[in-house]
XYZ file of C-alpha atoms in Angstrom:
286
model
C 0.000 0.000 0.000
C 1.192 3.528 -0.751
C 1.814 6.048 2.020
C 0.591 9.669 1.917
C 3.094 12.303 2.929
C 1.110 14.897 4.862
C 1.648 18.613 4.295
C -0.229 21.666 5.453
C -2.964 23.201 3.297
C -0.495 25.797 2.058
C 2.062 23.108 1.215
C -0.425 20.860 -0.559
C -1.332 23.535 -3.109
C 1.749 25.761 -3.268
C 1.288 26.916 -6.875
C -1.809 28.925 -5.921
C 0.002 30.724 -3.111
C 3.610 31.084 -4.220
C 3.071 34.552 -5.658
C 1.386 35.683 -2.419
C 3.986 34.359 0.001
C 6.758 36.350 1.564
C 10.410 35.403 1.699
C 10.268 33.552 5.032
C 7.169 31.580 4.070
C 8.732 30.624 0.755
C 11.892 29.401 2.481
C 9.789 27.362 4.924
C 7.768 25.866 2.084
C 10.933 25.103 0.132
C 12.405 23.317 3.151
C 9.277 21.212 3.587
C 9.030 20.339 -0.113
C 12.735 19.461 -0.196
C 12.171 17.102 2.720
C 9.256 15.488 0.951
C 11.240 15.130 -2.289
C 13.977 13.404 -0.336
C 11.455 11.083 1.324
C 9.767 10.265 -2.008
C 13.157 9.631 -3.600
C 14.016 7.185 -0.810
C 10.705 5.371 -1.302
C 11.251 5.056 -5.063
C 14.795 3.767 -4.543
C 13.550 1.357 -1.866
C 11.039 -0.109 -4.325
C 13.589 -0.412 -7.129
C 16.522 -1.730 -5.101
C 15.045 -3.479 -2.101
C 11.367 -4.357 -2.206
C 11.365 -5.911 -5.689
C 14.410 -7.987 -4.789
C 13.037 -8.914 -1.366
C 9.730 -10.101 -2.833
C 11.509 -12.064 -5.582
C 13.771 -13.688 -2.989
C 10.772 -14.633 -0.860
C 9.000 -16.079 -3.900
C 12.123 -18.114 -4.703
C 12.339 -19.423 -1.124
C 8.646 -20.340 -0.986
C 8.822 -22.073 -4.373
C 11.764 -24.142 -3.151
C 9.781 -25.060 -0.053
C 6.812 -25.950 -2.256
C 8.947 -28.127 -4.533
C 10.382 -29.964 -1.514
C 6.893 -30.645 -0.188
C 5.667 -31.817 -3.608
C 8.670 -34.111 -3.914
C 7.882 -35.591 -0.512
C 4.252 -36.193 -1.536
C 5.544 -38.134 -4.553
C 7.734 -40.232 -2.256
C 4.787 -40.888 0.034
C 2.629 -42.046 -2.872
C 5.377 -44.425 -3.944
C 5.819 -45.736 -0.386
C 2.058 -46.199 -0.010
C 1.922 -48.132 -3.262
C 4.840 -50.326 -2.201
C 3.420 -51.007 1.261
C -0.023 -51.771 -0.159
C 1.615 -54.337 -2.437
C 3.400 -55.858 0.555
C 0.172 -55.877 2.531
C -1.644 -57.640 -0.305
C 1.126 -60.231 -0.554
C 1.010 -60.888 3.204
C -2.789 -61.135 3.114
C -2.516 -63.774 0.408
C 0.059 -65.702 2.477
C -2.181 -65.549 5.542
C -5.111 -66.854 3.488
C -3.012 -69.685 2.069
C -1.649 -70.550 5.508
C -5.171 -70.677 6.952
C -6.308 -73.044 4.210
C -3.277 -75.296 4.688
C -3.673 -75.215 8.488
C -7.337 -76.174 8.219
C -6.419 -79.106 5.985
C -3.609 -80.298 8.267
C -5.685 -80.042 11.443
C -8.422 -82.140 9.834
C -5.925 -84.941 9.168
C -4.077 -84.970 12.473
C -5.336 -87.033 15.366
C -6.283 -85.435 18.613
C -3.516 -87.334 20.466
C -1.198 -85.033 22.438
C 2.280 -84.714 21.002
C 3.834 -86.055 24.216
C 1.708 -89.191 23.968
C 2.837 -89.691 20.369
C 6.494 -89.472 21.380
C 5.915 -92.087 24.072
C 4.228 -94.392 21.582
C 7.090 -93.904 19.100
C 9.652 -94.665 21.771
C 7.859 -97.886 22.750
C 7.547 -99.015 19.115
C 11.221 -98.339 18.398
C 12.271 -100.324 21.508
C 10.023 -103.196 20.483
C 11.681 -103.213 17.088
C 15.183 -103.002 18.537
C 14.486 -105.785 21.087
C 12.798 -107.856 18.395
C 9.609 -108.196 20.309
C 7.756 -109.660 17.411
C 7.029 -113.289 16.581
C 6.760 -113.099 12.836
C 7.697 -110.909 9.879
C 4.080 -109.757 9.746
C 4.281 -108.395 13.321
C 7.576 -106.711 12.458
C 5.984 -105.003 9.489
C 3.080 -103.888 11.667
C 5.565 -102.307 14.128
C 7.375 -100.571 11.257
C 4.073 -99.295 9.871
C 3.050 -97.970 13.296
C 6.405 -96.239 13.685
C 5.999 -94.556 10.313
C 2.438 -93.497 11.039
C 3.398 -92.074 14.438
C 6.336 -90.202 12.932
C 4.019 -88.688 10.307
C 1.629 -87.521 13.026
C 4.501 -85.928 14.948
C 5.770 -84.195 11.764
C 2.249 -82.993 11.021
C 1.997 -81.431 14.482
C 5.382 -79.757 13.969
C 4.183 -78.411 10.603
C 1.022 -77.024 12.231
C 3.116 -75.345 14.896
C 5.407 -73.813 12.259
C 2.420 -72.568 10.241
C 0.884 -70.932 13.325
C 4.211 -69.263 14.126
C 4.407 -67.969 10.547
C 0.844 -66.671 10.716
C 1.669 -64.756 13.902
C 4.632 -63.189 12.095
C 2.406 -62.358 9.141
C -0.088 -60.720 11.478
C 2.683 -58.615 13.036
C 3.971 -57.562 9.612
C 0.457 -56.749 8.498
C -0.176 -54.638 11.594
C 3.153 -52.804 11.155
C 2.332 -52.090 7.531
C -1.106 -50.745 8.438
C 0.400 -48.519 11.135
C 2.990 -47.287 8.659
C 0.265 -46.566 6.094
C -1.699 -44.599 8.687
C 1.375 -42.500 9.499
C 2.013 -41.890 5.810
C -1.599 -40.847 5.352
C -1.335 -38.375 8.241
C 1.908 -36.967 6.846
C 0.365 -36.657 3.385
C -2.626 -34.734 4.752
C -0.293 -32.440 6.687
C 1.783 -31.823 3.555
C -1.341 -30.962 1.588
C -2.257 -28.333 4.188
C 1.255 -26.862 4.061
C 1.199 -26.874 0.244
C -2.081 -24.971 0.325
C -0.632 -22.424 2.765
C 2.525 -21.924 0.687
C 0.493 -21.487 -2.498
C -1.497 -18.803 -0.705
C 1.721 -17.074 0.401
C 3.128 -17.203 -3.142
C -0.092 -15.708 -4.547
C 0.069 -12.893 -1.987
C 3.718 -12.214 -2.863
C 2.867 -12.011 -6.568
C 0.015 -9.612 -5.730
C 2.466 -7.409 -3.830
C 4.902 -7.590 -6.726
C 2.196 -6.519 -9.190
C 1.282 -3.565 -6.931
C 4.826 -2.192 -6.737
C 4.940 -0.571 -10.227
C 1.696 1.324 -9.545
C 2.966 2.391 -6.128
C 6.243 3.537 -7.708
C 4.345 5.556 -10.319
C 2.354 7.330 -7.590
C 5.540 8.284 -5.748
C 7.234 9.302 -9.005
C 4.298 11.530 -9.986
C 4.353 13.249 -6.584
C 8.156 13.534 -6.837
C 7.970 15.265 -10.250
C 5.161 17.579 -9.098
C 7.155 18.601 -6.045
C 10.278 19.216 -8.136
C 8.228 21.494 -10.380
C 6.958 23.422 -7.353
C 10.514 23.717 -6.036
C 11.582 25.190 -9.366
C 8.794 27.756 -9.114
C 9.718 28.581 -5.520
C 13.395 28.920 -6.419
C 12.437 31.163 -9.342
C 10.303 33.308 -7.056
C 13.091 33.494 -4.460
C 15.597 34.480 -7.164
C 13.216 37.178 -8.414
C 12.749 38.513 -4.922
C 16.496 38.455 -4.284
C 17.126 40.395 -7.496
C 14.435 42.895 -6.516
C 16.100 43.415 -3.154
C 19.406 43.917 -4.872
C 17.958 46.585 -7.189
C 16.313 48.264 -4.217
C 19.594 48.491 -2.372
C 21.290 49.840 -5.464
C 18.514 52.372 -6.030
C 17.630 53.500 -2.500
C 20.679 52.489 -0.520
C 19.890 52.654 3.174
C 17.045 55.137 2.781
C 14.552 52.479 3.796
C 15.151 49.273 5.689
C 15.214 46.549 3.138
C 12.451 44.560 4.801
C 10.169 47.611 4.944
C 10.884 48.549 1.323
C 10.329 44.964 0.243
C 7.005 44.794 2.047
C 5.903 48.053 0.410
C 6.678 46.698 -3.039
C 4.914 43.447 -2.229
C 1.812 45.319 -1.121
C 1.913 47.454 -4.290
C 2.163 44.339 -6.421
C -0.800 42.747 -4.626
C -2.899 45.884 -5.217
C -2.008 45.816 -8.894
C -2.843 42.099 -9.154
C -6.209 42.699 -7.496
C -7.054 45.565 -9.908
C -6.794 48.350 -7.335
C -5.529 51.780 -8.341
C -1.835 52.485 -7.500
C -0.377 55.756 -6.347
C 2.570 57.368 -8.136
C 4.888 56.341 -5.310
C 3.702 52.756 -5.545
C 4.239 52.772 -9.322
C 7.754 54.092 -8.745
C 8.415 51.340 -6.263
C 7.352 48.738 -8.832
C 8.823 50.218 -12.042
C 11.287 52.863 -10.899
C 11.365 56.590 -11.879
């Protein structure tokens, strides 16, 4: 936003009053206008050298931040895709393990594993001690040993499958937790991206406003310079008039008094009033 440099009523419209002002008032007005010209010049330079560059630097910083956030969102999408694939694979393994476990449990006897080991031990001792009376009984012992061993192996397989399923469940839970965290991070990034886009838009709005603001200051600067030229011209004219008065009248009249008399005569002439001979002499000489 542009700033207004406040002046008095006389200062704000000096062109209408310059011809009616005395020396001291003109010097005061010149000092004030010079101060305003300096202030306007500083504002114009600040826009050209500092504010444009500052806004561009801020835009560059925010765009870098935005690009970093967008890059992270891409990484998150890739990680989510990868973890979803892993989760699907684990779900399929769990399903397959459940089917296999159901099949194995349907085929295994309800005998406790400890009881099976005892039975196997007894059968192996009977075979080693040759506690059989015929080859047929020997074969029956061998068949029982094999059957018992298969039951024991089946129970081991069931135990292994259950252990694997517990591991699958842990992996699945970890993946779901990780996906939830990624989702939260993604939502947070989207909010930050929205905020940064808003900041960038505001910076571009400020950047677009700077040329118009500069033009306002420049217009005021040029107008004030023109008024200063008029004031300087008026001061030079008054100084020359004083010089001619001193040359013409010497010390006959105090210079301030003589100057005031001529000023009053000039005002009367400008207003259309009739001048005396003495007043005409003051203005135009003998």
